[in-house]
PDB file of C-alpha atoms in Angstrom:
ATOM      1  CA  MET Y   1      10.977  13.926 -26.364  1.00 46.00           C
ATOM      2  CA  TYR Y   2       8.175  16.351 -25.629  1.00 47.00           C
ATOM      3  CA  ASP Y   3       7.909  19.175 -28.167  1.00 54.00           C
ATOM      4  CA  THR Y   4       6.259  22.495 -27.277  1.00 54.00           C
ATOM      5  CA  SER Y   5       6.122  23.711 -30.889  1.00 59.00           C
ATOM      6  CA  TYR Y   6       2.700  22.125 -31.486  1.00 60.00           C
ATOM      7  CA  ASP Y   7       0.090  23.913 -33.570  1.00 67.00           C
ATOM      8  CA  GLY Y   8      -3.446  24.345 -32.257  1.00 74.00           C
ATOM      9  CA  VAL Y   9      -5.641  22.043 -30.226  1.00 76.00           C
ATOM     10  CA  ALA Y  10      -4.885  18.872 -32.197  1.00 79.00           C
ATOM     11  CA  GLY Y  11      -1.127  19.397 -31.850  1.00 80.00           C
ATOM     12  CA  TYR Y  12      -1.486  20.186 -28.148  1.00 78.00           C
ATOM     13  CA  LEU Y  13      -3.416  16.972 -27.578  1.00 81.00           C
ATOM     14  CA  VAL Y  14      -0.864  14.887 -29.482  1.00 83.00           C
ATOM     15  CA  GLU Y  15       1.951  16.368 -27.399  1.00 82.00           C
ATOM     16  CA  ASN Y  16      -0.067  15.999 -24.184  1.00 80.00           C
ATOM     17  CA  HIS Y  17      -0.523  12.301 -24.918  1.00 83.00           C
ATOM     18  CA  GLN Y  18       3.195  11.987 -25.696  1.00 84.00           C
ATOM     19  CA  PHE Y  19       4.003  13.683 -22.387  1.00 83.00           C
ATOM     20  CA  HIS Y  20       1.969  11.182 -20.377  1.00 82.00           C
ATOM     21  CA  THR Y  21       3.416   8.271 -22.355  1.00 83.00           C
ATOM     22  CA  GLU Y  22       6.944   9.514 -21.655  1.00 82.00           C
ATOM     23  CA  LEU Y  23       6.119  10.124 -18.003  1.00 81.00           C
ATOM     24  CA  ASN Y  24       5.021   6.511 -17.646  1.00 83.00           C
ATOM     25  CA  GLU Y  25       8.178   5.292 -19.390  1.00 82.00           C
ATOM     26  CA  ILE Y  26      10.275   7.256 -16.881  1.00 80.00           C
ATOM     27  CA  ALA Y  27       8.271   5.655 -14.051  1.00 81.00           C
ATOM     28  CA  GLY Y  28       8.892   2.187 -15.489  1.00 86.00           C
ATOM     29  CA  ALA Y  29       5.383   1.164 -14.483  1.00 84.00           C
ATOM     30  CA  PRO Y  30       3.656  -0.966 -17.139  1.00 86.00           C
ATOM     31  CA  ILE Y  31       0.448  -1.366 -15.110  1.00 89.00           C
ATOM     32  CA  LEU Y  32       0.246   2.411 -14.695  1.00 85.00           C
ATOM     33  CA  THR Y  33       0.865   2.796 -18.422  1.00 86.00           C
ATOM     34  CA  ASP Y  34      -2.091   0.531 -19.228  1.00 88.00           C
ATOM     35  CA  LEU Y  35      -4.297   2.409 -16.763  1.00 89.00           C
ATOM     36  CA  VAL Y  36      -3.334   5.822 -18.157  1.00 85.00           C
ATOM     37  CA  GLU Y  37      -3.931   4.668 -21.742  1.00 88.00           C
ATOM     38  CA  GLY Y  38      -7.446   3.569 -20.772  1.00 90.00           C
ATOM     39  CA  LEU Y  39      -8.108   6.889 -19.067  1.00 87.00           C
ATOM     40  CA  TRP Y  40      -6.743   8.773 -22.075  1.00 85.00           C
ATOM     41  CA  LEU Y  41      -9.226   6.996 -24.346  1.00 87.00           C
ATOM     42  CA  ARG Y  42     -12.046   8.151 -22.059  1.00 87.00           C
ATOM     43  CA  PHE Y  43     -10.766  11.640 -21.203  1.00 81.00           C
ATOM     44  CA  GLY Y  44      -9.147  12.641 -24.509  1.00 78.00           C
ATOM     45  CA  PRO Y  45     -12.397  13.555 -26.294  1.00 80.00           C
ATOM     46  CA  SER Y  46     -13.488  15.735 -23.358  1.00 77.00           C
ATOM     47  CA  LEU Y  47     -10.112  17.434 -23.283  1.00 75.00           C
ATOM     48  CA  ARG Y  48     -10.499  18.179 -26.998  1.00 73.00           C
ATOM     49  CA  VAL Y  49     -13.801  19.933 -26.246  1.00 74.00           C
ATOM     50  CA  VAL Y  50     -12.344  21.901 -23.324  1.00 70.00           C
ATOM     51  CA  CYS Y  51      -9.278  22.973 -25.307  1.00 71.00           C
ATOM     52  CA  GLY Y  52     -11.468  23.783 -28.291  1.00 68.00           C
ATOM     53  CA  GLN Y  53     -13.689  25.980 -26.141  1.00 65.00           C
ATOM     54  CA  PHE Y  54     -11.006  27.727 -24.109  1.00 64.00           C
ATOM     55  CA  GLY Y  55      -8.027  27.345 -26.442  1.00 61.00           C
ATOM     56  CA  THR Y  56      -4.487  26.369 -25.553  1.00 63.00           C
ATOM     57  CA  ARG Y  57      -2.798  29.743 -25.917  1.00 63.00           C
ATOM     58  CA  ASN Y  58      -3.332  30.724 -22.262  1.00 61.00           C
ATOM     59  CA  LEU Y  59      -2.536  27.331 -20.773  1.00 63.00           C
ATOM     60  CA  PRO Y  60       0.800  27.346 -18.998  1.00 62.00           C
ATOM     61  CA  ASP Y  61       2.738  24.538 -20.660  1.00 71.00           C
ATOM     62  CA  LEU Y  62       4.999  23.148 -17.997  1.00 82.00           C
ATOM     63  CA  HIS Y  63       5.108  19.602 -19.356  1.00 80.00           C
ATOM     64  CA  LYS Y  64       8.720  19.970 -20.508  1.00 81.00           C
ATOM     65  CA  ALA Y  65       9.733  21.454 -17.151  1.00 88.00           C
ATOM     66  CA  ILE Y  66       8.145  18.477 -15.393  1.00 88.00           C
ATOM     67  CA  LEU Y  67       9.957  15.953 -17.592  1.00 83.00           C
ATOM     68  CA  ASP Y  68      13.263  17.799 -17.273  1.00 88.00           C
ATOM     69  CA  ALA Y  69      12.955  17.860 -13.480  1.00 92.00           C
ATOM     70  CA  LEU Y  70      12.100  14.157 -13.338  1.00 87.00           C
ATOM     71  CA  GLU Y  71      14.966  13.229 -15.634  1.00 86.00           C
ATOM     72  CA  ALA Y  72      17.288  15.266 -13.393  1.00 93.00           C
ATOM     73  CA  GLY Y  73      15.949  13.486 -10.301  1.00 92.00           C
ATOM     74  CA  ASP Y  74      14.570  16.747  -8.870  1.00 95.00           C
ATOM     75  CA  ALA Y  75      11.252  15.672  -7.341  1.00 93.00           C
ATOM     76  CA  GLU Y  76      10.694  19.056  -5.683  1.00 96.00           C
ATOM     77  CA  ALA Y  77      10.984  20.961  -8.975  1.00 96.00           C
ATOM     78  CA  ALA Y  78       8.739  18.395 -10.707  1.00 93.00           C
ATOM     79  CA  ALA Y  79       6.080  18.731  -8.004  1.00 94.00           C
ATOM     80  CA  GLU Y  80       6.228  22.531  -8.167  1.00 95.00           C
ATOM     81  CA  ALA Y  81       5.852  22.519 -11.959  1.00 92.00           C
ATOM     82  CA  MET Y  82       2.914  20.087 -11.689  1.00 89.00           C
ATOM     83  CA  GLU Y  83       1.200  22.309  -9.130  1.00 91.00           C
ATOM     84  CA  GLN Y  84       1.722  25.386 -11.314  1.00 89.00           C
ATOM     85  CA  TRP Y  85       0.358  23.568 -14.368  1.00 81.00           C
ATOM     86  CA  MET Y  86      -2.757  22.370 -12.540  1.00 81.00           C
ATOM     87  CA  ALA Y  87      -3.390  25.814 -11.028  1.00 84.00           C
ATOM     88  CA  GLY Y  88      -3.083  27.437 -14.455  1.00 76.00           C
ATOM     89  CA  PHE Y  89      -5.343  24.841 -16.066  1.00 71.00           C
ATOM     90  CA  ARG Y  90      -8.030  25.341 -13.422  1.00 74.00           C
ATOM     91  CA  THR Y  91      -7.806  29.132 -13.726  1.00 75.00           C
ATOM     92  CA  ASN Y  92      -7.867  29.233 -17.531  1.00 67.00           C
ATOM     93  CA  CYS Y  93     -10.585  26.619 -17.921  1.00 65.00           C
ATOM     94  CA  GLY Y  94     -12.911  28.069 -15.300  1.00 58.00           C
ATOM     95  CA  ALA Y  95     -12.532  25.178 -12.866  1.00 54.00           C
ATOM     96  CA  GLY Y  96     -11.131  27.431 -10.160  1.00 47.00           C
ATOM     97  CA  ASP Y  97     -14.409  29.284  -9.677  1.00 47.00           C
TER      98      ASP Y  97
END
């Protein structure tokens, strides 16, 4: 299960990877899992740089809320949490400019 008690950038990235792995398990989509793993190998190093530059303290961590909503079958709550997470990431990492 996703744990929000990570420490620093390395811990955040480990938990972020675990989140996406768990998300794919919930979806039951092995082809998607393979695709996401390939993307993670390409995107992970860049994410490390971004998190290292901007930090993780100000990132809204809604991963657990997303998983909880999906496990409860609440697609609307999951979508709302995803939108909030992406908006916060863009704002805190300067992508919203």
